[in-house]
XYZ file of C-alpha atoms in Angstrom:
760
model
C 18.076 -3.857 -45.036
C 15.888 -6.752 -45.681
C 13.272 -5.458 -43.305
C 13.221 -2.079 -45.074
C 12.769 -3.615 -48.545
C 9.970 -5.901 -47.310
C 8.032 -2.942 -45.871
C 8.568 -0.873 -49.073
C 7.160 -3.698 -51.134
C 4.065 -4.049 -49.118
C 3.292 -0.401 -48.930
C 3.907 -0.134 -52.677
C 1.396 -2.806 -53.245
C -1.121 -0.991 -51.073
C -0.685 2.276 -53.008
C -1.149 0.524 -56.365
C -4.129 -1.276 -55.087
C -5.567 1.999 -53.931
C -5.098 3.567 -57.447
C -6.710 0.476 -59.079
C -9.662 0.580 -56.739
C -10.153 4.259 -57.329
C -10.362 3.604 -61.087
C -12.684 0.723 -60.686
C -15.198 2.312 -58.156
C -18.393 0.194 -58.061
C -21.831 1.864 -57.638
C -24.646 -0.049 -55.945
C -28.278 0.573 -55.358
C -29.917 -1.236 -52.464
C -33.731 -1.882 -52.388
C -35.773 -2.297 -49.146
C -35.663 -5.946 -47.908
C -38.945 -7.698 -47.744
C -39.872 -9.040 -44.273
C -41.887 -12.194 -43.688
C -42.621 -12.592 -40.050
C -45.580 -12.975 -37.729
C -44.352 -10.414 -35.221
C -43.873 -6.766 -36.154
C -40.433 -6.442 -37.797
C -41.072 -3.741 -40.374
C -38.212 -1.663 -39.097
C -35.765 -4.272 -40.484
C -36.766 -3.214 -44.043
C -34.430 -0.160 -43.677
C -32.091 -1.475 -40.967
C -30.677 -4.298 -43.098
C -30.001 -1.995 -46.135
C -28.355 0.519 -43.894
C -26.036 -2.145 -42.394
C -25.148 -3.395 -46.001
C -24.428 0.138 -47.067
C -22.088 0.992 -44.205
C -19.897 -2.104 -44.962
C -19.929 -1.557 -48.777
C -18.852 2.106 -48.274
C -15.986 0.957 -46.113
C -14.825 -1.280 -49.013
C -14.933 1.810 -51.365
C -18.277 1.347 -53.090
C -20.743 4.193 -53.867
C -24.072 3.200 -52.311
C -27.616 4.484 -52.833
C -30.632 3.216 -50.854
C -34.076 3.428 -52.361
C -37.284 3.396 -50.313
C -39.435 1.574 -52.876
C -39.616 -1.671 -54.878
C -40.055 -1.612 -58.693
C -43.319 -2.583 -60.398
C -43.435 -6.086 -61.854
C -42.554 -6.174 -65.568
C -45.409 -6.329 -68.181
C -45.660 -7.059 -71.901
C -44.379 -9.695 -74.193
C -40.843 -10.866 -73.616
C -40.491 -9.182 -70.227
C -37.944 -10.794 -68.022
C -38.288 -10.978 -64.186
C -35.305 -8.736 -63.411
C -35.807 -6.161 -66.223
C -37.364 -3.679 -63.838
C -34.412 -4.138 -61.409
C -31.850 -3.589 -64.128
C -33.878 -0.480 -65.244
C -33.437 1.049 -61.766
C -29.703 0.377 -61.881
C -29.370 2.022 -65.265
C -31.515 5.058 -64.347
C -29.451 5.682 -61.155
C -26.096 5.006 -62.897
C -25.389 2.036 -60.613
C -23.430 -1.039 -61.722
C -25.375 -3.425 -59.380
C -28.629 -3.596 -57.559
C -29.101 -5.559 -54.276
C -32.461 -6.788 -53.091
C -33.518 -9.478 -50.694
C -35.833 -10.749 -47.993
C -35.830 -11.900 -44.429
C -37.957 -14.845 -43.356
C -38.582 -15.323 -39.622
C -40.296 -18.332 -38.130
C -40.167 -18.784 -34.341
C -36.602 -18.120 -33.336
C -35.157 -19.148 -36.689
C -34.565 -16.793 -39.552
C -33.360 -17.035 -43.260
C -31.646 -14.042 -44.905
C -31.685 -14.140 -48.765
C -30.143 -11.593 -51.088
C -29.679 -11.197 -54.915
C -27.014 -9.218 -56.781
C -28.305 -8.036 -60.130
C -25.924 -6.568 -62.727
C -27.547 -3.511 -64.305
C -25.863 -3.794 -67.708
C -25.666 -7.553 -68.150
C -28.540 -9.936 -69.130
C -27.422 -12.658 -66.749
C -28.939 -14.428 -63.869
C -28.396 -12.607 -60.536
C -25.885 -13.989 -58.025
C -27.794 -15.409 -55.038
C -26.569 -15.331 -51.359
C -28.363 -17.015 -48.568
C -27.620 -17.530 -44.867
C -29.596 -18.877 -41.876
C -29.474 -18.220 -38.171
C -31.284 -18.390 -34.900
C -31.983 -15.546 -32.475
C -32.139 -11.831 -33.070
C -28.697 -11.200 -31.429
C -27.058 -13.225 -34.217
C -28.644 -11.260 -37.102
C -25.895 -8.540 -37.277
C -23.167 -11.194 -37.677
C -25.087 -13.022 -40.430
C -25.571 -9.708 -42.359
C -21.787 -8.973 -41.921
C -20.791 -12.415 -43.246
C -23.197 -12.108 -46.214
C -21.775 -8.620 -47.186
C -18.198 -10.098 -47.164
C -19.413 -12.634 -49.769
C -21.019 -9.786 -51.824
C -17.798 -7.817 -51.577
C -15.748 -10.687 -52.924
C -18.078 -10.862 -55.908
C -18.259 -7.101 -56.529
C -14.557 -6.435 -56.431
C -13.667 -9.935 -57.723
C -11.538 -10.514 -54.612
C -10.051 -13.838 -53.583
C -10.430 -15.642 -50.278
C -7.640 -16.706 -48.002
C -7.563 -20.484 -47.946
C -4.594 -20.848 -45.593
C -2.223 -18.740 -43.380
C 1.339 -20.160 -42.899
C 4.032 -19.061 -40.322
C 7.633 -19.756 -41.176
C 10.909 -18.855 -39.568
C 9.991 -18.927 -35.994
C 12.066 -21.178 -33.704
C 11.595 -19.838 -30.207
C 8.259 -17.899 -30.562
C 5.167 -20.081 -30.366
C 3.124 -20.134 -33.618
C -0.067 -19.753 -31.681
C 1.238 -16.525 -30.165
C 1.806 -15.084 -33.639
C -1.528 -16.180 -34.948
C -3.297 -14.496 -31.945
C -1.796 -11.176 -33.096
C -2.595 -11.685 -36.775
C -6.258 -12.418 -35.978
C -6.802 -13.644 -39.555
C -8.159 -16.998 -40.685
C -8.899 -19.031 -43.616
C -12.065 -17.882 -45.417
C -11.270 -14.137 -44.908
C -11.178 -11.843 -47.961
C -7.707 -11.310 -49.150
C -7.192 -7.581 -48.540
C -3.787 -5.920 -48.800
C -4.643 -3.168 -46.261
C -5.535 -5.850 -43.608
C -2.364 -7.787 -44.483
C -0.337 -4.645 -43.930
C -2.022 -4.121 -40.552
C -1.294 -7.713 -39.553
C 2.410 -7.334 -40.543
C 2.635 -4.243 -38.276
C 0.954 -6.102 -35.387
C 3.414 -8.944 -35.643
C 6.353 -6.480 -35.723
C 5.032 -4.747 -32.649
C 5.470 -7.925 -30.689
C 9.120 -6.903 -30.507
C 10.460 -10.331 -31.154
C 11.454 -10.031 -34.819
C 14.127 -8.109 -36.794
C 12.382 -8.738 -40.081
C 8.915 -9.921 -41.308
C 8.101 -10.771 -45.008
C 4.523 -11.538 -46.321
C 4.243 -13.796 -49.370
C 0.931 -14.479 -51.225
C 0.571 -17.487 -53.528
C -2.458 -17.787 -55.780
C -3.998 -21.218 -56.077
C -7.307 -22.301 -57.793
C -9.570 -21.627 -54.691
C -7.813 -18.458 -53.441
C -4.700 -17.320 -51.730
C -2.095 -18.875 -49.427
C -0.614 -16.078 -47.236
C 2.782 -16.841 -45.582
C 4.331 -14.778 -42.895
C 8.107 -15.312 -43.062
C 9.753 -13.941 -39.798
C 13.276 -13.507 -38.715
C 13.623 -13.634 -34.926
C 15.764 -11.240 -32.917
C 18.771 -12.734 -31.159
C 18.600 -14.021 -27.573
C 20.718 -12.358 -24.908
C 23.918 -14.458 -24.178
C 25.464 -12.112 -21.726
C 24.771 -8.800 -19.953
C 27.673 -6.516 -19.059
C 28.003 -3.111 -17.353
C 30.995 -0.814 -17.765
C 31.863 2.745 -16.707
C 30.573 2.463 -13.159
C 33.165 3.238 -10.559
C 32.618 3.414 -6.820
C 29.017 4.689 -6.750
C 27.355 1.379 -7.645
C 28.554 -2.088 -7.939
C 27.879 -4.019 -11.145
C 25.484 -6.281 -9.263
C 23.448 -3.319 -7.897
C 22.890 -2.075 -11.432
C 21.993 -5.454 -12.683
C 19.370 -5.751 -9.933
C 17.263 -2.921 -11.569
C 17.463 -4.305 -15.106
C 14.518 -6.120 -16.664
C 16.654 -7.615 -19.352
C 17.633 -11.304 -18.533
C 20.008 -13.780 -20.011
C 18.216 -15.966 -22.389
C 15.521 -13.467 -23.139
C 14.842 -12.059 -26.596
C 16.736 -8.855 -27.337
C 14.171 -5.988 -27.448
C 15.114 -2.407 -28.143
C 12.331 -1.119 -25.876
C 13.608 -3.181 -23.036
C 17.085 -1.739 -23.479
C 15.782 1.787 -23.545
C 13.686 1.114 -20.354
C 16.700 -0.309 -18.539
C 18.764 2.812 -19.470
C 16.104 5.007 -17.745
C 16.174 2.705 -14.744
C 19.997 3.027 -14.464
C 19.635 6.807 -14.645
C 16.966 6.860 -11.948
C 19.281 4.690 -9.806
C 22.014 7.266 -10.071
C 19.652 10.090 -9.314
C 18.900 8.466 -5.993
C 22.518 9.313 -5.053
C 22.362 12.765 -6.643
C 24.187 11.881 -9.902
C 21.710 13.809 -12.011
C 24.131 14.157 -15.013
C 24.718 10.442 -15.411
C 24.356 9.162 -19.075
C 23.848 5.617 -20.235
C 24.042 3.961 -23.631
C 24.309 0.425 -24.843
C 26.212 -1.665 -27.385
C 25.046 -4.963 -28.970
C 27.670 -7.491 -30.009
C 26.389 -10.245 -32.273
C 27.470 -13.820 -31.502
C 26.988 -17.182 -33.103
C 23.602 -19.096 -33.174
C 21.504 -15.921 -33.307
C 22.763 -14.735 -29.943
C 24.141 -11.365 -28.742
C 25.928 -9.828 -25.792
C 24.617 -6.578 -24.361
C 26.793 -3.972 -22.699
C 25.389 -0.988 -20.747
C 27.907 1.805 -20.760
C 27.628 4.327 -17.856
C 28.986 7.828 -17.800
C 28.450 8.684 -14.108
C 29.491 12.325 -14.154
C 29.739 14.352 -10.878
C 27.625 14.093 -7.825
C 25.447 17.157 -7.588
C 24.643 18.762 -4.096
C 22.134 21.472 -3.238
C 24.246 24.625 -3.391
C 21.380 27.021 -2.803
C 17.870 27.007 -1.447
C 16.068 30.373 -2.113
C 12.588 31.715 -1.317
C 10.502 34.215 -3.324
C 7.768 36.190 -1.788
C 8.487 35.583 1.926
C 8.461 38.714 4.212
C 6.995 37.541 7.532
C 9.743 34.959 8.005
C 13.364 35.077 6.935
C 14.840 32.580 4.581
C 16.983 31.285 7.402
C 14.044 30.558 9.481
C 12.194 28.757 6.643
C 15.283 26.633 5.982
C 15.481 25.546 9.588
C 11.949 24.054 9.288
C 13.059 21.952 6.334
C 14.799 18.558 6.340
C 16.318 19.406 2.954
C 19.468 21.478 3.396
C 22.221 23.074 1.484
C 25.696 21.582 1.196
C 28.046 22.361 4.040
C 31.592 21.330 5.219
C 30.116 18.178 6.933
C 28.361 16.890 3.791
C 30.929 14.220 3.291
C 29.758 12.716 6.602
C 25.997 13.731 6.735
C 23.349 13.830 4.127
C 23.361 17.617 3.972
C 23.008 18.793 0.380
C 21.501 15.582 -0.917
C 18.295 15.982 -2.888
C 15.419 13.706 -2.004
C 12.342 14.465 -3.919
C 9.996 12.793 -1.411
C 11.557 14.615 1.472
C 11.361 17.823 -0.444
C 7.624 17.344 -0.941
C 7.356 16.774 2.783
C 9.194 20.061 3.384
C 6.643 21.933 1.331
C 3.976 20.555 3.551
C 5.918 21.496 6.561
C 6.246 25.095 5.367
C 2.498 25.220 4.523
C 1.676 23.901 8.009
C 3.968 26.556 9.629
C 2.227 29.353 7.880
C -1.246 28.005 8.506
C -0.403 27.457 12.180
C 0.773 30.976 12.644
C -2.156 33.023 11.388
C -1.515 32.984 7.654
C -4.591 31.056 6.789
C -4.453 31.972 3.091
C -0.647 31.191 2.603
C 0.371 29.039 -0.334
C 3.682 27.322 -0.898
C 4.441 26.574 -4.485
C 6.023 23.470 -5.915
C 9.848 23.723 -5.712
C 11.534 24.663 -8.926
C 14.726 22.558 -9.403
C 17.551 23.694 -11.525
C 20.475 21.462 -12.273
C 23.636 23.439 -12.926
C 27.212 22.169 -13.480
C 28.389 22.907 -9.937
C 25.109 22.104 -7.993
C 21.479 22.226 -7.557
C 19.418 25.326 -7.005
C 16.016 25.088 -5.449
C 13.595 27.975 -5.694
C 10.325 27.960 -3.587
C 7.672 30.608 -4.162
C 5.451 31.713 -1.275
C 2.293 33.765 -1.149
C 1.884 34.654 2.540
C -1.221 36.821 2.480
C -2.432 38.656 5.585
C -2.081 37.351 9.048
C -5.355 36.603 10.766
C -6.255 36.677 14.502
C -8.782 34.457 16.113
C -12.197 36.179 16.268
C -15.252 34.512 17.691
C -15.394 30.869 18.372
C -18.906 29.381 18.727
C -20.305 25.926 19.005
C -23.723 25.271 17.494
C -25.922 22.345 16.531
C -26.704 19.303 18.686
C -25.271 20.236 22.073
C -25.127 17.557 24.700
C -23.065 19.765 27.005
C -23.634 23.566 27.439
C -21.590 25.579 25.043
C -19.520 27.319 27.762
C -18.278 23.912 29.021
C -17.485 22.845 25.518
C -15.522 25.952 24.860
C -13.516 25.456 28.026
C -12.175 22.234 26.458
C -11.020 23.935 23.236
C -7.459 25.380 22.835
C -8.194 27.711 19.956
C -10.068 30.114 22.011
C -6.861 30.770 23.953
C -4.795 31.511 20.837
C -4.077 34.968 19.484
C -3.560 33.954 15.869
C -5.430 31.391 13.937
C -3.836 27.909 14.089
C -5.011 25.265 11.702
C -3.415 22.402 13.671
C -4.995 23.425 16.984
C -8.389 23.765 15.189
C -7.919 20.169 13.902
C -7.066 18.930 17.457
C -10.068 20.755 18.868
C -12.325 19.018 16.340
C -10.886 15.761 17.482
C -11.503 16.771 21.112
C -15.198 17.381 20.372
C -15.440 14.202 18.434
C -13.990 12.284 21.398
C -16.406 14.002 23.831
C -19.379 12.900 21.735
C -18.117 9.536 20.971
C -17.559 8.841 24.661
C -21.220 9.453 25.118
C -22.173 6.916 22.454
C -22.360 9.184 19.386
C -19.940 7.232 17.237
C -20.752 8.968 14.024
C -20.943 12.468 15.277
C -19.762 15.164 12.739
C -17.846 18.293 13.777
C -17.963 20.702 10.799
C -15.761 23.783 11.262
C -16.915 26.784 9.248
C -14.359 29.451 8.858
C -15.479 33.100 8.139
C -12.569 35.342 7.296
C -13.044 39.226 7.923
C -10.584 40.547 5.310
C -10.895 44.134 6.649
C -10.190 43.347 10.415
C -8.125 40.345 9.555
C -9.996 38.111 11.916
C -11.095 34.427 11.519
C -14.375 33.695 13.068
C -14.911 29.983 13.571
C -18.260 28.111 13.977
C -18.095 24.460 15.016
C -21.342 22.843 13.766
C -22.135 19.622 15.551
C -24.411 16.953 14.182
C -24.457 14.268 16.736
C -26.378 11.556 14.916
C -27.709 8.401 16.677
C -26.482 6.870 19.863
C -24.558 3.788 18.784
C -24.242 0.526 20.449
C -21.750 -2.338 19.981
C -23.864 -5.037 18.264
C -21.002 -7.540 17.972
C -17.354 -7.768 18.894
C -15.393 -10.206 16.730
C -11.741 -11.276 17.319
C -9.833 -12.903 14.549
C -6.159 -13.910 13.909
C -5.625 -15.395 17.376
C -4.529 -19.024 16.715
C -2.931 -19.532 20.148
C -4.319 -16.860 22.440
C -7.820 -17.713 23.756
C -10.687 -15.393 23.090
C -11.300 -14.700 26.790
C -7.661 -13.628 27.350
C -8.185 -10.921 24.776
C -11.744 -10.023 25.791
C -10.960 -9.409 29.445
C -8.551 -6.682 28.349
C -11.347 -4.855 26.555
C -13.166 -2.005 28.170
C -15.876 -2.093 25.581
C -18.708 -4.660 25.538
C -21.427 -5.901 23.340
C -24.865 -4.223 23.645
C -23.185 -1.220 25.391
C -22.797 2.322 24.169
C -19.861 3.166 21.991
C -16.892 4.984 23.535
C -13.717 5.972 21.666
C -11.847 6.629 24.909
C -12.590 3.146 26.272
C -11.835 1.572 22.817
C -8.469 3.272 22.612
C -7.693 2.089 26.155
C -8.693 -1.496 25.207
C -6.235 -1.479 22.328
C -3.527 -0.061 24.567
C -4.148 -2.813 26.992
C -3.789 -5.406 24.221
C -0.470 -3.964 23.213
C 0.720 -4.006 26.779
C 0.126 -7.782 26.886
C 2.983 -7.995 24.410
C 1.471 -11.025 22.739
C 0.854 -9.473 19.384
C 3.036 -7.992 16.627
C 0.062 -5.926 15.215
C -3.566 -5.149 16.204
C -5.950 -3.877 13.520
C -9.291 -2.410 14.504
C -12.214 -1.996 12.099
C -15.553 -0.482 13.046
C -18.381 -1.581 10.585
C -22.042 -0.350 10.556
C -24.272 -2.855 12.034
C -27.871 -4.053 11.124
C -29.209 -0.583 11.788
C -27.926 3.030 12.129
C -27.581 2.715 15.936
C -25.520 -0.429 15.873
C -21.912 -1.133 15.211
C -19.823 -4.137 14.718
C -16.284 -4.123 16.084
C -13.667 -6.383 14.471
C -10.330 -6.799 16.117
C -7.748 -8.634 14.023
C -4.453 -9.570 15.822
C -1.178 -10.898 14.558
C 0.441 -13.004 17.236
C 4.125 -12.925 17.979
C 6.271 -15.628 19.610
C 5.908 -15.363 23.384
C 8.343 -18.102 24.195
C 11.989 -17.196 24.792
C 15.284 -18.957 25.448
C 18.336 -16.816 26.202
C 21.871 -17.707 26.897
C 24.688 -15.318 27.620
C 27.821 -14.430 29.574
C 30.084 -11.629 30.420
C 32.911 -10.129 32.479
C 32.840 -7.346 35.015
C 34.862 -5.896 37.918
C 32.247 -7.032 40.463
C 31.227 -10.506 39.061
C 34.351 -11.210 36.969
C 33.196 -14.091 34.714
C 29.430 -15.091 34.670
C 26.958 -17.155 32.597
C 23.259 -16.620 32.333
C 20.430 -18.748 30.852
C 16.732 -18.527 30.951
C 13.598 -20.054 29.404
C 10.188 -18.562 29.671
C 6.710 -18.597 28.162
C 4.568 -15.400 28.642
C 1.422 -16.852 27.162
C 1.372 -20.440 28.518
C -1.190 -22.578 26.476
C -2.788 -19.291 25.304
C -4.166 -18.641 28.749
C -2.091 -15.618 29.378
C -0.034 -17.202 32.190
C 3.710 -16.728 32.550
C 6.183 -19.411 33.566
C 9.931 -18.810 33.730
C 13.080 -20.627 34.805
C 16.268 -18.620 35.153
C 19.869 -19.493 36.128
C 22.975 -17.472 36.667
C 26.437 -18.943 37.308
C 29.381 -16.667 38.212
C 32.524 -16.279 40.196
C 30.520 -14.689 42.992
C 26.788 -15.660 42.313
C 24.860 -18.864 41.732
C 21.199 -18.260 41.418
C 18.100 -20.324 40.253
C 14.665 -18.980 40.087
C 11.368 -20.691 39.008
C 8.281 -18.419 38.824
C 4.659 -18.657 37.728
C 2.119 -15.906 37.170
C -1.630 -16.184 36.836
C -2.956 -12.735 35.679
C -6.610 -13.567 36.144
C -7.224 -15.824 39.210
C -10.798 -17.163 39.248
C -11.453 -15.219 35.882
C -11.344 -11.843 37.795
C -8.580 -9.211 37.449
C -6.897 -10.712 40.527
C -3.291 -11.627 39.635
C -1.414 -14.215 41.587
C 2.339 -15.087 41.559
C 4.492 -17.874 42.960
C 8.217 -17.887 43.016
C 10.959 -20.175 44.546
C 14.591 -19.600 44.367
C 18.064 -20.659 45.562
C 20.661 -17.933 45.706
C 24.249 -18.182 46.768
C 26.283 -14.925 46.861
C 29.863 -14.417 47.861
C 30.212 -10.994 49.454
C 33.573 -9.450 50.230
C 33.377 -10.357 53.965
C 31.020 -13.347 53.965
C 29.053 -15.848 51.891
C 25.321 -15.972 51.913
C 23.284 -19.046 50.746
C 19.569 -18.501 50.729
C 16.557 -20.554 49.673
C 13.042 -19.182 49.752
C 10.029 -18.153 47.873
C 7.145 -15.774 47.803
C 3.430 -15.627 46.968
C 1.725 -12.464 45.776
C -1.661 -11.147 44.848
C -2.450 -7.880 42.986
C -5.616 -6.095 42.065
C -6.431 -3.033 39.989
C -7.244 -0.016 42.172
C -7.552 2.932 39.764
C -6.795 3.745 36.171
C -3.278 2.283 35.461
C -2.790 1.626 39.165
C -2.707 -1.823 41.017
C -2.197 -2.782 44.605
C 0.080 -5.661 45.504
C 0.468 -7.920 48.627
C 3.399 -10.404 48.790
C 4.339 -12.881 51.390
C 8.036 -13.929 51.423
C 9.789 -16.636 53.301
C 13.532 -16.860 53.134
C 16.156 -18.879 54.963
C 19.702 -17.502 54.538
C 22.820 -19.199 55.895
C 25.722 -16.894 56.448
C 29.195 -18.515 56.448
C 32.875 -17.999 55.709
C 32.908 -14.667 57.555
C 36.184 -12.849 57.266
C 37.987 -12.326 60.622
C 38.118 -8.581 59.928
C 34.404 -8.275 59.141
C 32.167 -5.956 61.129
C 30.528 -7.200 64.369
C 27.059 -6.821 62.807
C 28.019 -9.396 60.172
C 29.589 -11.734 62.635
C 26.309 -11.616 64.626
C 24.477 -12.862 61.639
C 26.469 -16.080 61.298
C 24.402 -19.104 60.884
C 20.830 -19.448 59.830
C 18.672 -16.352 59.404
C 14.988 -16.768 58.778
C 12.747 -13.972 57.287
C 9.031 -14.118 57.187
C 7.685 -10.859 55.786
C 4.663 -9.284 54.045
C 4.937 -6.382 51.582
C 2.383 -3.960 50.428
C 2.860 -2.052 47.299
C 0.885 0.386 45.089
C 2.191 0.944 41.484
C 1.140 3.227 38.724
C 2.126 2.205 35.305
C 1.007 4.062 32.103
C 3.758 2.818 29.748
C 2.534 2.032 26.244
C 4.429 -1.305 26.211
C 5.534 -3.399 29.187
C 8.842 -4.720 27.676
C 9.772 -2.027 25.144
C 8.111 1.188 26.183
C 8.483 4.444 24.159
C 6.395 6.752 26.312
C 4.493 6.801 29.681
C 5.762 6.452 33.156
C 5.658 4.133 36.317
C 5.845 4.943 39.914
C 5.575 2.734 42.939
C 5.878 2.827 46.609
C 6.140 -0.248 48.937
C 6.376 -1.145 52.521
C 7.827 -4.392 53.731
C 7.338 -5.698 57.338
C 9.518 -8.611 58.345
C 9.095 -10.298 61.650
C 6.097 -12.501 61.323
C 8.318 -15.385 62.295
C 11.942 -16.125 62.401
C 14.799 -13.919 63.861
C 14.857 -11.294 61.060
C 12.703 -8.254 61.540
C 12.725 -4.855 60.026
C 10.502 -2.340 58.256
C 11.579 -1.212 54.868
C 10.155 1.589 52.712
C 11.125 1.875 48.921
C 9.974 4.457 46.404
C 10.735 4.191 42.677
C 9.796 6.104 39.490
C 10.631 6.029 35.813
C 9.724 8.241 32.917
C 9.951 7.431 29.221
C 9.956 10.000 26.366
C 10.725 9.803 22.662
C 14.070 11.292 21.374
C 15.435 11.723 17.900
C 16.117 8.859 15.484
C 13.567 6.495 17.135
C 15.442 6.468 20.443
C 13.795 6.635 23.746
C 15.023 8.556 26.897
C 14.497 7.303 30.337
C 14.627 9.085 33.811
C 14.735 6.629 36.643
C 15.113 7.015 40.346
C 14.871 4.784 43.423
C 15.215 5.419 47.108
C 14.606 3.445 50.337
C 14.720 3.457 54.035
C 14.937 0.526 56.523
C 14.817 0.342 60.394
C 15.350 -2.627 62.671
C 12.297 -3.901 64.595
C 12.618 -4.434 68.309
C 14.012 -7.762 69.409
C 14.764 -8.666 65.793
C 17.740 -8.673 63.643
C 18.434 -6.421 60.563
C 21.003 -8.471 58.408
C 23.590 -6.475 56.643
C 22.319 -7.850 53.261
C 18.939 -6.305 53.822
């Protein structure tokens, strides 16, 4: 109630002041200012009076500007300002303003006189000095404020006082008031300042008091602060959201100042939270419970209502495709008997927008090049949600002529052979987009990095044909001016650069650039790889920036298990796939089980002698308890590999193994008993492997295939020839899962005068 009374008093004062001012309207005549300056400043004779007039009219004065000065008074008893007063009387003005501007160098002096038309008294004199033309408007404004104070007999504010604030800083309030000592006391401005302070949202009541003192007014803003929040409570929520989940979206905090706008904003946030789970009828209101020491508890009260599902999706305007077909293209669906388990019937606005894009693409990719799918209209009813989607299909267009024009680096027939759209019966926007990318790749592989492929579509409305012209502007051949690698704090530059198939000072190629990035991902050293192409120092040059984010390439693993073959077993391994940032791999593995004990130490150098010649060394000790015998082997291998073709490497590996066969069961086969004792194998293996997987350790697409032949018998008693073929294919499935088809087959024959052990 106090707040209301304070505001009424203020506005009453304003209205009364307005009436008084209307009755005491002041009329003023302004004469041209005299200009005393060496440079040409005659225009200021009129500019200064105009500026004064504008300010005086804002204060409620009637102002007239004359374009001439009066003649000097003559005759006995004539006073200096008689002619000035005569002008005021003749024009009906109460006062006449005249003055001069004196300019010397960069300094100026502004002088003005205020002459009362009906009073024989000396004029009031106003004077101000400044420096620089940019400061003249401010000096004029300040002088006019002094004239206004004299004309309307207004008082100045000599002090502004703030009272009642405990938590809110005084400086914060003064910044909003924007008033200061020396300003003219103006009730309208005081009212505006009161509103500004109230708009801060921190106060329940604001009262302005003005005290008259000999030199002016002391203005006091007395504020009453809003309470602080002692506690925040939520009620009415059942099983949809926990209280903490709701509090997480609130902006109101304990200890903060209670602000109604914040409460209203939080209510909207709670409603939006419930909408995410399809509670579109949820309502929220709040209660404020005052407490001691100017504190309050706030309670948000939730009325959840019922969960709404999509009960119907309907289409208007579709004739080419049934509503059932269109629904099958959408991720958004109607409620069914499995909705309690699945998300069927849930409304997701983002997903619905994506569905509109899917429907548009479907029509555009099946000949309906002018089809339009409208924004879904959503209606919330008591028992569910109804979604209506309007469709304008238009006619279905076939593919007419497809031509390629412009800068052709390959004959048009050869370019058309690479396009898919020419084989389509009906216009397909997606295939056209892919064909544009195909042409772009063709040109970029020839160095035209900035080639533009502009498709022009000409619809024949009578024949329902779409004629397509692909206009090519090849631009300049572009060379890689510079290749910069950033973000690699561990991996050495050369380890990254040797995987690139693009080089500085060579022609740009998008195919080789894409392959380079694929190679970097296959290293599995980086979490992310960002590629940025920037124009170089000229139109035919490009700078390539590769920014990598490294991942941890060291690993330690420990595990165990139980199985019907091994029973209980433990495994442990430690490895580093990017040793010292050189791209080398070192690994130590161990397995201990009821039937197996195995230790392996391996090292791989992928670029021996800084050429793509990979070398590997491995030593091992492997004890295995077969059903009929025990095998204890120690050995190692050394291998080399080299790239043969795209995604294809050739391998040569030499293996030396000494296996001791013991503890042979008396019922074992004669071939096993023959192997008793030491068996030495010295073999060489040749292998060709194709691997196009996108990642080595976690592939999502691509395949690998290999075929190998091992010849044993270079020494020792073991001798055989073994052939093994293997293939694996990876392809994406639903829900970010990956499918794998894998097969492996082999054939082994014993070499003359050598042994083929059972374990081989």
